[in-house]
Coordinates of C-alpha atoms in Angstrom, one line a residue:
Chain A
M1 CA 17.3 5.5 -6.1
L2 CA 14.4 6.3 -3.9
P3 CA 11.2 7.8 -5.4
K4 CA 10.7 11.5 -4.9
I5 CA 8.6 12.8 -2.0
N6 CA 5.9 15.2 -2.9
I7 CA 5.0 17.9 -0.3
R8 CA 3.0 20.9 -1.3
L9 CA 1.6 24.0 0.3
A10 CA -2.1 24.1 0.8
E11 CA -2.4 27.3 -1.2
N12 CA -1.1 25.4 -4.2
R13 CA -3.9 23.0 -3.9
V14 CA -5.4 22.2 -7.2
N15 CA -9.0 22.9 -7.8
T16 CA -10.8 19.6 -8.1
S17 CA -14.0 21.0 -9.5
V18 CA -14.8 19.9 -13.0
A19 CA -18.0 21.9 -13.4
V20 CA -17.8 23.7 -16.7
N21 CA -20.4 26.3 -17.4
Q22 CA -22.5 24.7 -14.8
R23 CA -24.2 26.7 -12.2
V24 CA -22.9 25.7 -8.7
P25 CA -25.9 25.8 -6.4
K26 CA -25.7 27.7 -3.1
I27 CA -24.5 25.6 -0.3
F28 CA -25.9 26.2 3.1
T29 CA -23.7 25.6 6.1
P30 CA -25.1 24.4 9.5
G31 CA -26.7 27.3 11.4
E32 CA -27.2 29.4 8.3
I33 CA -30.5 31.2 8.0
I34 CA -32.7 29.8 5.2
S35 CA -35.7 32.0 5.7
E36 CA -38.2 33.4 8.1
Q37 CA -39.9 30.5 9.8
K38 CA -43.5 31.5 9.3
E39 CA -43.7 31.1 5.5
F40 CA -42.2 27.7 5.2
M41 CA -42.5 24.2 6.7
R42 CA -39.5 22.5 8.4
G43 CA -38.1 19.6 6.4
H44 CA -35.1 17.3 6.8
G45 CA -31.8 19.0 7.6
T46 CA -33.4 22.1 9.1
Y47 CA -34.4 23.4 12.5
E48 CA -36.2 26.4 14.0
E49 CA -34.5 28.9 16.1
D50 CA -35.9 32.2 17.2
V51 CA -38.0 33.2 14.3
Y52 CA -35.7 31.7 11.6
L53 CA -35.5 28.5 9.8
K54 CA -31.9 27.3 9.8
A55 CA -29.9 24.6 8.2
S56 CA -28.7 21.8 10.4
V57 CA -26.4 20.1 7.8
A58 CA -24.2 21.4 5.0
G59 CA -25.9 21.0 1.7
V60 CA -28.2 22.3 -1.0
K61 CA -31.8 23.5 -0.5
E62 CA -34.6 21.5 -1.9
Q63 CA -38.1 22.9 -1.9
V64 CA -41.4 21.2 -2.5
N65 CA -44.2 23.8 -2.3
K66 CA -43.9 25.1 1.3
L67 CA -41.6 22.3 2.5
V68 CA -38.0 23.3 2.7
S69 CA -35.3 20.7 3.3
I70 CA -31.5 20.7 3.0
R71 CA -30.0 17.7 1.3
P72 CA -26.6 17.0 2.8
L73 CA -23.6 16.8 0.6
K74 CA -22.1 14.0 2.6
S75 CA -24.3 11.7 4.4
R76 CA -24.5 8.1 5.6
Y77 CA -26.2 5.5 3.4
N78 CA -30.0 5.4 3.5
G79 CA -30.9 2.0 2.2
E80 CA -33.7 1.1 -0.1
I81 CA -35.0 -2.4 -0.8
G82 CA -33.2 -4.0 -3.7
D83 CA -30.0 -2.1 -3.4
V84 CA -26.7 -3.9 -3.9
V85 CA -24.4 -3.2 -1.0
V86 CA -20.9 -4.2 0.0
G87 CA -20.4 -4.6 3.8
R88 CA -18.1 -5.8 6.4
I89 CA -19.1 -8.2 9.2
T90 CA -18.7 -6.6 12.6
E91 CA -20.2 -9.1 14.9
V92 CA -21.5 -12.7 14.9
Q93 CA -24.6 -13.1 16.9
Q94 CA -27.3 -15.7 17.5
K95 CA -28.7 -16.6 14.1
R96 CA -27.5 -13.4 12.5
W97 CA -24.5 -11.3 11.6
R98 CA -24.1 -7.6 12.1
V99 CA -22.8 -5.9 9.0
D100 CA -21.2 -2.4 8.6
T101 CA -22.8 -0.9 5.5
N102 CA -22.0 2.8 6.1
S103 CA -25.5 3.3 7.4
R104 CA -26.4 5.1 10.6
L105 CA -27.1 1.7 12.2
D106 CA -25.4 -1.6 11.6
S107 CA -27.3 -3.8 9.1
I108 CA -28.4 -7.4 9.8
L109 CA -27.8 -10.5 7.8
L110 CA -30.0 -13.3 9.1
L111 CA -28.7 -16.9 9.0
S112 CA -31.9 -17.7 7.2
S113 CA -31.2 -15.3 4.4
V114 CA -28.0 -16.8 3.2
N115 CA -27.4 -19.7 0.9
L116 CA -25.5 -22.2 3.0
P117 CA -22.9 -24.3 1.3
G118 CA -24.0 -27.7 0.0
G119 CA -27.6 -27.5 -1.1
E120 CA -29.7 -24.5 -1.6
L121 CA -32.8 -25.4 0.3
R122 CA -32.4 -27.0 3.6
R123 CA -33.4 -26.3 7.1
R124 CA -31.2 -24.3 9.4
C125 CA -30.3 -26.5 12.3
A126 CA -28.5 -25.9 15.5
E127 CA -25.4 -27.2 13.8
D128 CA -25.5 -24.3 11.4
E129 CA -25.8 -21.9 14.2
H130 CA -22.6 -23.2 15.7
M131 CA -20.9 -23.1 12.3
M132 CA -21.8 -19.4 11.7
R133 CA -18.3 -18.1 12.4
Q134 CA -16.9 -20.6 9.9
Y135 CA -19.0 -19.2 7.1
L136 CA -18.5 -15.5 7.9
Q137 CA -16.4 -14.1 10.7
E138 CA -15.7 -10.6 11.9
G139 CA -13.9 -8.5 9.3
D140 CA -15.1 -10.5 6.3
L141 CA -16.4 -8.6 3.4
I142 CA -19.7 -9.6 1.7
S143 CA -21.8 -8.4 -1.1
A144 CA -25.5 -8.5 -0.5
E145 CA -28.9 -7.1 -1.4
V146 CA -31.2 -5.1 0.9
Q147 CA -34.1 -7.3 1.7
N148 CA -36.0 -5.0 4.1
V149 CA -35.8 -1.7 5.8
F150 CA -36.8 -1.6 9.5
S151 CA -38.7 1.2 11.0
D152 CA -35.6 2.6 12.7
G153 CA -33.8 2.7 9.3
S154 CA -31.6 -0.3 9.8
L155 CA -31.3 -2.7 7.0
S156 CA -31.9 -6.4 6.7
L157 CA -29.7 -8.0 4.0
H158 CA -29.8 -11.3 2.0
T159 CA -27.3 -13.1 -0.1
R160 CA -29.7 -15.6 -1.6
S161 CA -28.1 -15.6 -5.1
F162 CA -24.9 -16.9 -6.4
K163 CA -23.7 -13.5 -7.3
Y164 CA -23.7 -12.4 -3.6
G165 CA -21.6 -13.8 -0.9
K166 CA -18.2 -13.5 0.7
L167 CA -15.6 -11.5 -1.2
S168 CA -12.1 -12.9 -1.7
Q169 CA -8.9 -11.1 -2.8
G170 CA -9.1 -7.6 -3.9
V171 CA -9.4 -4.0 -2.7
M172 CA -12.3 -2.2 -1.1
I173 CA -12.6 1.6 -1.3
K174 CA -15.1 4.0 0.2
V175 CA -16.8 6.9 -1.6
F176 CA -19.8 9.0 -0.8
P177 CA -23.0 6.9 -1.4
S178 CA -24.5 9.7 -3.4
L179 CA -21.8 9.3 -6.1
I180 CA -22.9 5.8 -7.0
K181 CA -25.2 6.0 -10.0
R182 CA -28.1 3.6 -9.7
S183 CA -28.3 1.2 -12.6
K184 CA -29.7 -2.2 -13.6
T185 CA -26.6 -4.0 -12.5
H186 CA -24.0 -3.0 -10.0
F187 CA -21.7 -6.0 -10.9
H188 CA -19.4 -5.3 -13.7
N189 CA -16.8 -7.4 -15.4
L190 CA -14.8 -4.7 -17.0
P191 CA -13.1 -5.5 -20.4
V192 CA -9.8 -4.3 -18.9
G193 CA -9.6 -7.5 -16.9
A194 CA -11.1 -6.7 -13.5
S195 CA -14.5 -7.0 -11.8
I196 CA -16.0 -4.3 -9.7
I197 CA -19.0 -4.2 -7.5
L198 CA -20.4 -0.7 -7.0
G199 CA -22.3 -1.0 -3.7
N200 CA -25.1 1.5 -3.4
N201 CA -23.7 2.3 0.0
G202 CA -20.6 3.8 -1.4
F203 CA -18.4 0.8 -0.8
I204 CA -16.7 -0.4 -4.0
W205 CA -15.1 -3.7 -4.4
I206 CA -12.4 -4.3 -7.1
S207 CA -11.0 -7.7 -7.8
S208 CA -9.6 -9.7 -10.7
T209 CA -12.2 -11.3 -12.8
V210 CA -13.4 -14.7 -11.5
S211 CA -13.5 -17.2 -14.3
N212 CA -14.6 -20.4 -12.5
E213 CA -18.3 -19.6 -11.9
E214 CA -19.4 -23.2 -11.8
D215 CA -17.7 -24.4 -8.7
N216 CA -19.0 -21.5 -6.7
V217 CA -20.6 -23.0 -3.6
G218 CA -22.8 -20.2 -2.2
G219 CA -19.9 -17.8 -2.0
F220 CA -18.2 -18.9 1.2
V221 CA -14.8 -19.8 -0.2
Q222 CA -11.8 -17.6 -0.2
N223 CA -8.8 -18.6 -2.1
L224 CA -5.8 -17.5 0.0
E225 CA -3.3 -19.6 -1.9
E226 CA -3.8 -17.9 -5.2
V227 CA -1.4 -15.1 -6.0
V228 CA -2.9 -12.4 -8.1
P229 CA -0.6 -11.8 -11.1
R230 CA 1.2 -8.5 -11.5
T231 CA -0.9 -7.4 -14.5
D232 CA -4.2 -7.9 -12.7
R233 CA -2.7 -6.1 -9.7
E234 CA -1.8 -3.1 -11.8
T235 CA -5.3 -3.0 -13.3
I236 CA -6.9 -3.2 -9.8
G237 CA -4.5 -0.5 -8.5
R238 CA -5.2 1.7 -11.5
L239 CA -9.0 1.3 -11.2
R240 CA -8.7 2.1 -7.5
N241 CA -6.9 5.3 -8.1
C242 CA -9.1 6.3 -11.0
I243 CA -12.3 5.8 -8.9
L244 CA -10.8 7.9 -6.1
A245 CA -9.9 10.6 -8.6
L246 CA -13.4 10.7 -10.0
A247 CA -14.9 10.7 -6.5
Q248 CA -12.7 13.6 -5.5
S249 CA -14.1 15.6 -8.4
K250 CA -17.6 14.4 -7.5
I251 CA -18.2 12.7 -10.8
M252 CA -20.9 10.0 -10.8
L253 CA -19.5 6.5 -10.7
Y254 CA -20.8 3.8 -13.1
D255 CA -19.2 1.4 -15.5
T256 CA -18.8 3.9 -18.4
S257 CA -17.3 6.7 -16.3
I258 CA -14.9 4.4 -14.7
L259 CA -13.8 2.9 -18.0
Y260 CA -13.3 6.3 -19.5
A261 CA -11.2 7.3 -16.6
Y262 CA -9.2 4.1 -16.9
E263 CA -8.5 4.8 -20.6
E264 CA -7.4 8.4 -19.8
S265 CA -5.2 7.3 -17.0
L266 CA -3.1 5.0 -19.2
K267 CA -0.6 7.8 -19.9
Y268 CA 0.3 7.8 -16.2
N269 CA 2.0 5.4 -13.9
V270 CA -0.3 3.9 -11.4
A271 CA 1.5 5.5 -8.5
D272 CA 1.5 8.9 -10.2
L273 CA -2.3 8.8 -10.1
L274 CA -2.0 9.8 -6.4
I275 CA -0.7 13.2 -7.3
P276 CA -3.5 15.8 -7.3
E277 CA -2.7 17.3 -10.7
A278 CA -3.0 13.9 -12.4
M279 CA -6.2 13.1 -10.6
V280 CA -7.8 16.3 -11.7
D281 CA -6.5 15.9 -15.2
I282 CA -8.2 12.5 -15.5
S283 CA -11.4 13.8 -14.0
I284 CA -11.6 16.7 -16.5
L285 CA -10.8 14.4 -19.5
T286 CA -13.4 11.9 -18.3
Q287 CA -16.1 14.6 -17.8
H288 CA -15.3 15.9 -21.3
K289 CA -15.6 12.4 -22.8
L290 CA -18.9 11.8 -20.9
N291 CA -20.3 15.1 -22.2
L292 CA -19.4 14.2 -25.8
S293 CA -20.9 10.7 -25.6
E294 CA -24.1 12.2 -24.0
N295 CA -24.5 14.7 -26.8
A296 CA -23.7 12.2 -29.6
Chain B
M1 CA -12.0 -1.6 11.0
S2 CA -10.4 -4.9 10.7
L3 CA -9.5 -6.5 7.4
C4 CA -10.4 -10.1 6.4
E5 CA -7.8 -12.7 5.6
A6 CA -8.2 -12.4 1.9
E7 CA -7.6 -8.6 1.9
K8 CA -4.5 -9.1 4.0
T9 CA -3.2 -11.8 1.7
F10 CA -3.8 -9.4 -1.2
I11 CA -1.8 -6.7 0.5
L12 CA 1.0 -9.1 1.5
H13 CA 1.4 -10.4 -2.1
G14 CA 1.4 -6.8 -3.3
V15 CA 4.2 -5.9 -1.0
E16 CA 6.2 -8.9 -2.2
E17 CA 5.6 -7.9 -5.8
N18 CA 6.8 -4.3 -4.9
F19 CA 3.4 -3.1 -6.1
R20 CA 1.2 -1.9 -3.3
N21 CA -2.6 -1.5 -3.5
D22 CA -2.3 2.1 -4.6
G23 CA 0.5 1.4 -7.0
R24 CA 3.3 2.6 -4.9
E25 CA 6.6 0.9 -4.5
R26 CA 7.7 -0.2 -1.1
S27 CA 9.9 2.8 -0.4
Q28 CA 7.4 5.4 -1.8
Y29 CA 5.6 8.1 0.1
R30 CA 2.1 9.4 -0.6
P31 CA 1.8 13.1 -1.6
M32 CA 1.3 15.4 1.3
E33 CA -0.2 18.8 1.8
L34 CA 1.1 21.4 4.3
E35 CA -0.4 24.6 5.6
T36 CA 1.4 26.8 8.1
N37 CA 0.3 29.6 10.4
I38 CA -3.4 28.8 10.4
V39 CA -4.0 29.1 14.1
A40 CA -4.2 32.9 14.7
H41 CA -3.6 32.8 18.4
A42 CA -0.6 30.4 18.3
F43 CA 3.0 31.5 18.0
G44 CA 3.4 29.0 15.2
S45 CA 1.2 26.4 13.7
A46 CA 1.0 23.9 10.9
R47 CA -1.4 21.4 9.5
L48 CA -0.3 18.4 7.6
R49 CA -2.4 16.1 5.5
L50 CA -1.0 12.8 4.3
A51 CA -3.7 11.0 2.3
N52 CA -6.2 10.4 5.1
T53 CA -4.0 11.4 8.0
D54 CA -4.7 14.9 9.3
V55 CA -2.6 16.5 12.0
L56 CA -2.8 20.0 13.4
V57 CA 0.0 21.4 15.5
A58 CA 0.1 24.6 17.4
V59 CA 3.0 26.0 19.4
K60 CA 2.4 28.2 22.4
I61 CA 5.1 30.0 24.5
E62 CA 5.3 30.8 28.2
V63 CA 7.9 32.2 30.5
D64 CA 9.1 29.6 32.9
V65 CA 11.8 28.8 35.4
P66 CA 14.6 26.5 34.0
T67 CA 15.2 23.2 35.7
I68 CA 18.0 22.9 38.2
D69 CA 19.8 20.4 36.0
Q70 CA 19.8 22.6 32.9
P71 CA 19.8 26.1 34.2
S72 CA 20.8 27.6 30.8
E73 CA 18.3 25.8 28.7
G74 CA 14.7 26.4 27.8
K75 CA 12.0 23.8 27.8
I76 CA 9.9 22.1 25.2
E77 CA 6.8 20.1 26.0
F78 CA 4.6 18.0 23.8
F79 CA 1.0 17.3 24.2
V80 CA -1.0 15.0 21.9
D81 CA -4.7 15.1 21.8
C82 CA -6.6 12.3 19.9
S83 CA -9.8 13.7 18.6
A84 CA -12.7 11.3 18.7
N85 CA -13.5 12.6 15.2
A86 CA -10.5 10.7 14.0
T87 CA -11.7 7.3 14.9
P88 CA -14.4 6.1 17.3
D89 CA -11.7 4.2 19.1
F90 CA -10.4 7.5 20.5
E91 CA -13.7 8.2 22.4
G92 CA -13.3 8.7 26.1
R93 CA -9.9 7.7 27.1
G94 CA -9.4 5.4 24.1
G95 CA -6.6 7.5 22.5
E96 CA -4.6 8.0 25.6
D97 CA -2.1 5.2 25.2
L98 CA -1.4 6.2 21.6
A99 CA -1.1 9.9 22.7
M100 CA 1.3 9.0 25.4
E101 CA 3.4 6.9 23.1
I102 CA 3.7 9.7 20.5
M103 CA 4.4 12.3 23.3
N104 CA 7.2 10.2 24.8
S105 CA 8.7 9.4 21.4
L106 CA 8.7 13.1 20.5
T107 CA 10.2 14.1 23.9
N108 CA 12.9 11.6 23.4
A109 CA 13.6 12.6 19.8
Y110 CA 13.9 16.3 20.8
K111 CA 16.0 15.6 23.9
S112 CA 19.4 15.8 22.2
T113 CA 21.0 19.3 22.0
K114 CA 22.3 18.4 18.6
A115 CA 18.7 17.8 17.4
F116 CA 17.2 20.8 19.0
N117 CA 19.2 23.4 20.8
L118 CA 17.3 24.6 23.8
S119 CA 20.0 27.0 25.0
K120 CA 18.6 29.7 22.8
L121 CA 15.4 29.7 24.8
C122 CA 17.2 30.7 27.9
I123 CA 16.5 34.3 29.0
L124 CA 18.3 34.6 32.3
K125 CA 20.4 31.7 33.4
G126 CA 18.8 29.8 36.2
R127 CA 15.9 32.2 36.5
K128 CA 13.9 32.7 33.3
C129 CA 13.5 30.8 30.1
W130 CA 10.9 30.2 27.4
K131 CA 8.9 27.1 27.5
L132 CA 7.6 25.9 24.1
M133 CA 4.3 24.0 24.4
V134 CA 3.7 22.0 21.3
D135 CA 0.0 20.9 21.1
I136 CA -0.7 18.2 18.5
L137 CA -4.2 17.4 17.5
L138 CA -4.9 14.2 15.5
L139 CA -7.9 15.0 13.3
E140 CA -7.9 12.0 11.1
C141 CA -6.0 8.7 11.1
G142 CA -5.1 7.2 7.8
G143 CA -1.9 5.4 8.8
N144 CA 1.6 6.5 9.4
L145 CA 0.9 8.9 12.3
Y146 CA 4.4 9.2 13.6
D147 CA 5.8 10.6 10.4
A148 CA 3.0 13.0 9.9
V149 CA 3.2 14.3 13.4
S150 CA 6.9 14.8 13.3
L151 CA 6.7 16.6 10.0
A152 CA 3.9 18.9 11.2
V153 CA 5.8 19.6 14.5
K154 CA 8.9 20.6 12.6
A155 CA 6.9 22.8 10.3
A156 CA 5.1 24.5 13.2
L157 CA 8.4 25.1 15.0
W158 CA 9.9 26.5 11.8
H159 CA 7.3 29.2 11.8
T160 CA 7.3 29.8 15.5
E161 CA 8.2 33.3 16.5
I162 CA 9.5 34.2 19.9
P163 CA 9.1 37.7 21.2
R164 CA 12.4 39.6 21.4
V165 CA 13.5 40.3 24.9
L166 CA 15.0 43.8 25.0
S167 CA 16.2 43.9 28.6
V168 CA 16.1 41.9 31.8
N169 CA 16.0 43.8 35.1
L170 CA 16.8 42.2 38.3
D171 CA 15.0 43.8 41.2
G172 CA 15.9 41.8 44.3
N173 CA 14.3 38.5 43.7
N174 CA 12.0 39.7 41.0
V175 CA 13.0 39.4 37.4
E176 CA 11.4 41.9 35.1
L177 CA 11.4 41.3 31.4
E178 CA 11.0 44.0 28.8
V179 CA 9.6 42.5 25.6
S180 CA 9.7 44.4 22.4
E181 CA 6.4 46.2 21.8
K182 CA 6.5 45.7 18.0
I183 CA 4.5 42.6 17.2
H184 CA 6.7 41.6 14.3
D185 CA 9.9 42.1 16.2
C186 CA 10.5 38.4 16.8
I187 CA 13.2 35.8 16.8
K188 CA 12.7 32.7 14.6
L189 CA 13.8 29.4 15.9
D190 CA 16.5 27.4 14.1
V191 CA 14.9 24.0 13.6
T192 CA 16.8 22.8 10.5
S193 CA 18.2 19.9 12.6
A194 CA 14.9 19.0 14.3
P195 CA 14.3 15.3 14.0
I196 CA 12.1 13.6 11.4
M197 CA 10.4 10.4 12.3
V198 CA 10.0 7.6 9.8
T199 CA 8.0 4.4 10.4
I200 CA 9.2 1.3 8.7
S201 CA 6.7 -1.5 8.8
K202 CA 7.6 -5.1 8.2
I203 CA 4.9 -6.7 6.0
G204 CA 5.8 -10.3 5.1
E205 CA 9.5 -10.4 4.4
H206 CA 9.8 -6.8 3.3
C207 CA 10.1 -3.3 4.8
V208 CA 7.6 -0.7 3.8
V209 CA 7.5 3.0 4.4
D210 CA 4.4 5.2 4.8
P211 CA 1.9 2.4 5.4
S212 CA -1.7 3.1 5.0
S213 CA -4.0 2.1 7.8
A214 CA -4.9 -1.2 6.0
E215 CA -1.2 -1.9 5.5
E216 CA -0.6 -1.2 9.2
Q217 CA -2.9 -4.0 10.1
C218 CA -0.9 -6.4 8.0
A219 CA 2.4 -5.4 9.5
T220 CA 4.0 -7.9 11.9
A221 CA 6.3 -5.3 13.4
A222 CA 7.3 -1.7 12.9
V223 CA 10.3 0.4 13.8
V224 CA 10.0 4.2 14.2
V225 CA 13.3 6.0 13.8
A226 CA 13.8 9.7 14.6
I227 CA 16.6 11.2 12.6
S228 CA 18.2 14.6 12.8
Q229 CA 20.9 15.4 10.2
N230 CA 21.7 11.8 9.5
R231 CA 22.0 10.9 13.2
F232 CA 19.6 8.7 15.0
T233 CA 18.0 10.4 18.0
T234 CA 15.4 7.8 18.9
I235 CA 14.5 4.3 17.8
L236 CA 11.4 2.6 19.0
Q237 CA 9.6 -0.5 18.1
T238 CA 5.9 -0.7 17.9
G239 CA 3.6 -3.7 17.2
S240 CA 3.8 -7.1 18.7
G241 CA 6.1 -8.9 16.3
S242 CA 9.9 -9.3 16.5
L243 CA 12.5 -8.3 14.0
H244 CA 15.4 -10.3 12.7
P245 CA 18.7 -8.5 13.2
N246 CA 19.2 -8.3 9.4
T247 CA 15.8 -6.8 9.0
L248 CA 16.5 -4.3 11.7
I249 CA 19.7 -3.1 10.1
E250 CA 17.9 -3.0 6.7
S251 CA 15.1 -1.0 8.1
L252 CA 17.4 1.4 9.9
T253 CA 19.3 2.1 6.8
L254 CA 16.1 2.6 4.8
G255 CA 14.8 4.8 7.6
S256 CA 17.7 7.1 7.6
Q257 CA 17.7 7.5 3.8
I258 CA 14.0 8.2 3.7
A259 CA 14.3 10.7 6.6
S260 CA 17.0 12.7 4.9
Q261 CA 14.9 12.8 1.8
L262 CA 11.8 13.9 3.7
D263 CA 13.8 16.5 5.5
T264 CA 15.0 18.1 2.3
A265 CA 11.5 18.0 0.8
L266 CA 10.0 19.6 3.9
I267 CA 12.6 22.4 4.2
E268 CA 12.2 23.1 0.5
V269 CA 8.5 23.6 1.0
L270 CA 9.0 25.6 4.2
Q271 CA 11.3 28.0 2.4
Q272 CA 8.7 28.7 -0.2
K273 CA 7.1 32.1 0.2
S274 CA 3.7 31.6 1.6
G275 CA 1.1 34.1 0.6
E276 CA -1.5 35.2 3.1
K277 CA -4.3 33.2 1.6
P278 CA -5.8 31.0 4.3
I279 CA -7.2 27.7 3.2
G280 CA -8.2 26.0 6.4
F281 CA -10.2 22.9 6.5
L282 CA -13.2 23.6 4.3
L283 CA -12.6 22.0 1.0

């Protein structure tokens, strides 16, 4: 028996908004007139045309005294020093890797800002330069921290800690960077039996919990032999679908919200979480639970 | 976007386990969303969204001269446009190969008279016929393009309305057509037997339907079958790998089962009364 195929008309689309009694701010669309130009100063996301100040991106208005700017709803990642990011290597260059971190420009990971296997502090020699592709090659996923922001907005990353490094088996999903709530730690070992890395750049990594921390050699090993057991796989799949459900309803993502969503989702099959109704149901229940715990 | 070995291994083991990354079984489809008649100036249009794959199809009609080989048949032409919005790879001429491949496969799939009867599009034998121009715009690629395109094409053709020709006057060599003046006096096409394409990817040792773009990268080979009323109209193989005869037979059987199921699901949706509430692309 084959599983049922679900096709729906767009007009039967479910409303993904979970805003209850919340005022939805006015959203400006590109080209929409914000005001007469004379009275206000032109900020980010706006431009002047004729005598008007117009929005150049879709977003909400933010005003500081006379400075008007439009904050876009969806945007690329604007990095800040200290952010935890998940990225994908796009290019191996001389003494550095290029990393896609969902920013406007590719980020850079210098050979001198990684912990090389076998000894923490040692000089980078020409040998290391030749070995670069063996450490990290194109397509590899890494977790890293933003070390520096260059003047053009591109980021310099570092992985000088045991918690950063190459990522092994698991799933990466992409959400809007603005949905990731900033917190003390972005690495979580969830009690449901999976680890997640909530990258500030909107890339989220879900994997089964790593137990053998001690033989971690700078994070350049991938265990391709290991088969992730079915139970772990279900947890990872469920977390993935829950996070996507929350992201669709624009709920902030952090450990508590994800755990709540996971708990609420247990009544569904993992595959059923792809159906829009189920996704909204989980989002509403999660939002409700979050509101309750906030008020308590 | 290319995946790393570890991610590929994870997907591969998942397929073996019959539990894919998003929890689906091997033979399970992702939910889809369909909207019809959204392009005002087209004779029929449809937009299909399958997870991250977004396809817009519009049908235009023209009066044309039938070919000499088939004087009593109309024409159907497909044109695929890969928007660079979908993926940066499509920029410039990047999407042309893919577009050509989809175009050719659609043309082949619709060639058979049993799949799509062109004789209804004939106005005057040997002189005048309707030409359907099916424009396909790929707005976003999230895997499984062929299936999405074929479903959207069928939906657009389903809603295509051809103006009713009241009379044909022959004046020497000139053919004059008198088309009904009433806008709503139209003929609907019969597309119940229009082919549906299903992609079956071979990941590891198993066949998978509706692959996501990540899964497509792990596939060693893929077979696309076009099926109309339980009959194969086209089969093509994509990807570099080869298929074992047993796997081929297995994937063809799976393909035809899935196609008939997809077909029923699609027609069920198309028959639903659609209100005049346009949704469009703005979420």
